[in-house]
Amino acid sequence: MLLLAGEGVLPVLIRREAEKTFRVVVVSCRLFQLHPQLVPEYLLEHLSLEELSAILKKEKPEVLCLAGKVPKVHVFASETSSFFTLCRSLRDRDIVEDCIKFLRDQGVEVLSPFVFLKALVTQEGVLFGPPPTEEEWWDIEYGFRVARFLADEEIGQTVVVKRGTIVALEGAEGTDETIRRGLALARGGIVVKVARSHQNFLVDIPAVGAETIRVIGEGKGRILALESGKTLLVDRHEVQSLSERFGVTVLGVAK
């Protein structure tokens, strides 16, 4: 199995689980800041179709999995590369769909990260911390409506809300930076993260972990509400510890 790895811990977790079934070959890029536990067999110099095609011809994988974050700064810096000129636009959905089409055209089956990360799927209900108040539930519901619109328009997947007011919307900067910006304006705010209505789970799965809880806690946020069944919660023992330390509630909401 070939694992195309971006930043973050997800590629590490997938490799660990996939190695129970497959011989796993990891391919990444020198542009990325990889997790220290991930040591790729191949490092692309650039986000290049030519380099990737050469590896596919050499390794001849039957299946492939894509996981990890590709920061937008690298997407825009590489927009003239062979891969991104192939894409209809630089929206996440188009990049994902065009990438999958290219891989399938090479005769490779693309597996969803969900195959290896089922244990990390966010469950419905309060996971850590005290339950929300009635007023906080209202903010959570409002945040979900706004975040869904944001996600479906390919803008972002995270909002920060307090007392019926949206104080931050996610753009290309990512979840944690959005949270920092929102909580700098409104301590005690609520963070909501959702998937798109038609999320492509072959590649792009919304995920949060301990660092996000730390950012919320240090910003004096109150709640992290995740869409259950469609998001991943990693580093759960550390998440629980940080939840208790900062008094941050973590919950999954079915939508």
Coordinates of C-alpha atoms in Angstrom, one line a residue:
M1 CA 0.0 0.0 0.0
L2 CA 1.2 3.5 -0.8
L3 CA 0.5 6.2 1.8
L4 CA 0.6 9.7 0.5
A5 CA 1.3 11.7 3.7
G6 CA 0.8 15.3 4.6
E7 CA 1.3 17.0 7.9
G8 CA -0.1 16.0 11.3
V9 CA -0.5 12.7 13.2
L10 CA -3.0 11.0 10.9
P11 CA -0.4 9.5 8.6
V12 CA 1.4 8.0 11.6
L13 CA -1.8 6.4 12.9
I14 CA -2.8 5.1 9.5
R15 CA 0.6 3.6 8.9
R16 CA 0.6 1.8 12.2
E17 CA -2.8 0.3 11.6
A18 CA -2.3 -0.5 7.9
E19 CA 0.9 -2.4 8.6
K20 CA -1.2 -5.1 10.2
T21 CA -2.4 -5.9 6.7
F22 CA -0.2 -4.3 4.1
R23 CA 3.5 -3.5 3.3
V24 CA 3.2 0.2 3.6
V25 CA 5.4 2.6 1.5
V26 CA 5.1 6.3 2.6
V27 CA 5.5 9.1 0.1
S28 CA 5.6 12.7 1.2
C29 CA 7.1 16.0 0.2
R30 CA 10.1 18.0 1.5
L31 CA 7.9 21.1 1.7
F32 CA 5.9 19.6 4.6
Q33 CA 6.7 19.7 8.3
L34 CA 6.1 16.0 9.0
H35 CA 5.3 14.4 12.3
P36 CA 8.6 13.3 14.0
Q37 CA 7.4 9.6 14.1
L38 CA 6.8 9.5 10.3
V39 CA 9.8 8.5 8.2
P40 CA 8.9 8.4 4.5
E41 CA 10.5 6.0 2.0
Y42 CA 10.2 8.7 -0.6
L43 CA 10.3 12.5 -0.3
L44 CA 9.1 14.5 -3.4
E45 CA 11.1 17.6 -4.1
H46 CA 7.9 19.4 -5.2
L47 CA 4.2 18.6 -5.5
S48 CA 4.8 17.0 -8.8
L49 CA 2.9 14.5 -10.9
E50 CA 6.1 13.4 -12.7
E51 CA 7.8 12.4 -9.4
L52 CA 4.7 10.7 -8.1
S53 CA 4.1 8.8 -11.4
A54 CA 7.7 7.5 -11.3
I55 CA 7.1 6.1 -7.8
L56 CA 3.8 4.5 -8.8
K57 CA 5.5 2.8 -11.8
K58 CA 8.3 1.5 -9.5
E59 CA 6.2 0.4 -6.6
K60 CA 3.1 -0.8 -8.5
P61 CA 0.8 -0.5 -5.5
E62 CA -2.7 -2.0 -5.8
V63 CA -4.1 0.3 -3.1
L64 CA -3.3 3.8 -1.9
C65 CA -4.4 6.1 1.0
L66 CA -4.1 9.8 1.3
A67 CA -4.0 11.5 4.7
G68 CA -2.6 14.5 6.4
K69 CA -2.8 18.2 6.0
V70 CA -1.4 20.1 2.9
P71 CA -1.1 23.7 4.1
K72 CA -2.6 26.2 1.7
V73 CA 0.6 28.1 1.6
H74 CA 2.2 25.2 -0.3
V75 CA -0.8 24.9 -2.6
F76 CA -0.6 28.5 -3.7
A77 CA 3.2 28.4 -3.9
S78 CA 3.0 25.3 -6.1
E79 CA 0.0 26.4 -8.2
T80 CA 2.1 26.3 -11.4
S81 CA 3.2 22.7 -10.8
S82 CA 2.0 19.9 -13.0
F83 CA -0.5 18.7 -10.5
F84 CA -2.2 22.0 -9.7
T85 CA -2.4 23.1 -13.3
L86 CA -4.4 19.9 -13.8
C87 CA -7.0 20.9 -11.2
R88 CA -10.1 22.8 -12.1
S89 CA -9.5 25.2 -9.2
L90 CA -7.6 25.4 -5.9
R91 CA -10.7 24.6 -3.9
D92 CA -10.2 21.6 -1.6
R93 CA -13.1 19.7 -3.2
D94 CA -11.7 20.1 -6.8
I95 CA -8.1 19.3 -5.7
V96 CA -9.3 16.1 -3.9
E97 CA -11.5 14.9 -6.8
D98 CA -8.9 15.6 -9.4
C99 CA -6.2 13.9 -7.4
I100 CA -8.4 10.8 -7.0
K101 CA -9.2 10.7 -10.7
F102 CA -5.4 10.9 -11.5
L103 CA -4.7 8.0 -9.2
R104 CA -7.5 5.9 -10.5
D105 CA -6.3 6.5 -14.0
Q106 CA -3.0 5.0 -12.9
G107 CA -5.0 1.8 -12.0
V108 CA -4.7 2.3 -8.2
E109 CA -7.6 1.8 -5.8
V110 CA -8.0 4.7 -3.3
L111 CA -8.9 3.7 0.3
S112 CA -10.5 6.1 2.7
P113 CA -8.6 6.9 5.9
F114 CA -11.8 5.8 7.7
V115 CA -10.8 2.2 6.9
F116 CA -7.9 2.5 9.4
L117 CA -9.2 5.1 11.8
K118 CA -12.7 3.9 12.7
A119 CA -11.9 3.9 16.4
L120 CA -11.2 7.7 16.2
V121 CA -14.6 8.7 14.7
T122 CA -16.3 11.2 17.0
Q123 CA -19.3 9.7 18.8
E124 CA -22.5 11.6 19.7
G125 CA -22.8 13.0 23.1
V126 CA -20.7 14.8 25.7
L127 CA -17.2 13.1 25.6
F128 CA -15.3 15.1 28.2
G129 CA -16.3 17.9 30.5
P130 CA -19.6 19.2 31.9
P131 CA -22.7 19.4 29.6
P132 CA -23.5 22.6 27.9
T133 CA -26.1 25.0 29.4
E134 CA -29.3 25.8 27.5
E135 CA -27.8 29.1 26.2
E136 CA -24.6 27.2 25.1
W137 CA -26.8 24.7 23.2
W138 CA -28.4 27.6 21.3
D139 CA -25.0 28.8 20.3
I140 CA -23.9 25.3 19.3
E141 CA -27.0 25.0 17.0
Y142 CA -26.4 28.4 15.5
G143 CA -22.7 27.6 15.0
F144 CA -23.6 24.4 13.2
R145 CA -25.9 26.2 10.7
V146 CA -23.2 28.8 9.9
A147 CA -20.3 26.3 9.8
R148 CA -22.3 24.0 7.4
F149 CA -22.8 26.9 5.0
L150 CA -19.2 27.8 5.3
A151 CA -18.1 24.2 4.6
D152 CA -20.5 23.7 1.7
E153 CA -19.2 26.8 0.0
E154 CA -15.6 25.5 0.3
I155 CA -14.5 28.3 2.6
G156 CA -13.8 26.5 5.9
Q157 CA -15.3 24.1 8.4
T158 CA -14.9 25.9 11.8
V159 CA -16.6 28.9 13.5
V160 CA -16.3 30.5 16.9
V161 CA -19.5 31.8 18.4
K162 CA -20.5 33.5 21.6
R163 CA -24.0 34.5 22.8
G164 CA -25.5 34.4 19.4
T165 CA -22.6 36.2 17.6
I166 CA -20.2 34.7 15.2
V167 CA -16.8 36.0 16.1
A168 CA -14.6 34.0 13.7
L169 CA -15.0 32.1 10.4
E170 CA -12.3 29.7 9.1
G171 CA -10.6 30.6 5.9
A172 CA -7.4 29.2 4.4
E173 CA -5.5 29.8 7.7
G174 CA -6.8 26.6 9.3
T175 CA -8.7 25.6 12.4
D176 CA -6.3 26.5 15.2
E177 CA -5.6 30.0 13.8
T178 CA -9.3 30.6 13.5
I179 CA -9.8 29.6 17.1
R180 CA -7.0 31.9 18.3
R181 CA -8.5 34.8 16.4
G182 CA -12.0 34.2 17.7
L183 CA -11.2 33.7 21.3
A184 CA -9.0 36.8 21.3
L185 CA -12.2 38.7 20.7
A186 CA -14.5 36.6 22.9
R187 CA -13.3 34.6 25.8
G188 CA -15.7 31.8 26.8
G189 CA -16.6 31.3 23.1
I190 CA -17.7 28.0 21.6
V191 CA -15.9 26.3 18.7
V192 CA -17.9 24.3 16.2
K193 CA -16.4 22.1 13.5
V194 CA -18.4 20.2 10.9
A195 CA -18.0 18.3 7.7
R196 CA -19.4 19.3 4.3
S197 CA -22.9 18.0 3.4
H198 CA -21.2 15.9 0.7
Q199 CA -17.8 15.4 2.3
N200 CA -15.4 13.2 0.2
F201 CA -14.1 10.9 2.9
L202 CA -11.6 9.2 0.5
V203 CA -9.1 12.0 1.4
D204 CA -10.5 14.9 3.3
I205 CA -11.7 14.0 6.9
P206 CA -12.1 16.9 9.4
A207 CA -9.9 16.0 12.4
V208 CA -8.9 17.7 15.7
G209 CA -6.6 16.6 18.5
A210 CA -4.8 17.7 21.6
E211 CA -3.3 20.8 20.1
T212 CA -6.7 22.2 19.2
I213 CA -7.9 21.6 22.8
R214 CA -4.8 23.4 24.1
V215 CA -5.5 26.4 21.8
I216 CA -9.1 26.5 23.1
G217 CA -8.0 26.2 26.7
E218 CA -5.3 28.8 26.5
G219 CA -7.8 31.2 24.8
K220 CA -10.3 30.6 27.6
G221 CA -12.8 28.9 25.3
R222 CA -15.6 26.8 26.8
I223 CA -16.7 24.1 24.3
L224 CA -15.6 22.2 21.2
A225 CA -18.6 20.8 19.4
L226 CA -17.8 18.3 16.6
E227 CA -20.1 16.8 14.1
S228 CA -20.4 13.1 15.2
G229 CA -19.8 10.3 12.7
K230 CA -18.1 12.7 10.2
T231 CA -15.1 14.0 12.1
L232 CA -12.1 12.4 13.9
L233 CA -10.9 13.1 17.4
V234 CA -7.3 11.9 17.9
D235 CA -5.0 11.9 21.0
R236 CA -7.9 11.1 23.2
H237 CA -6.1 10.5 26.4
E238 CA -4.3 13.8 26.1
V239 CA -7.5 15.5 25.0
Q240 CA -9.2 14.3 28.1
S241 CA -6.3 15.5 30.3
L242 CA -6.4 18.9 28.7
S243 CA -10.2 19.1 28.9
E244 CA -10.0 18.5 32.7
R245 CA -7.1 21.0 33.0
F246 CA -8.7 23.8 31.1
G247 CA -12.4 23.1 31.8
V248 CA -13.2 22.6 28.1
T249 CA -16.2 20.5 27.2
V250 CA -15.8 18.3 24.1
L251 CA -18.9 16.8 22.5
G252 CA -20.2 15.2 19.4
V253 CA -23.4 16.4 17.8
A254 CA -25.4 14.5 15.2
K255 CA -26.6 16.5 12.2

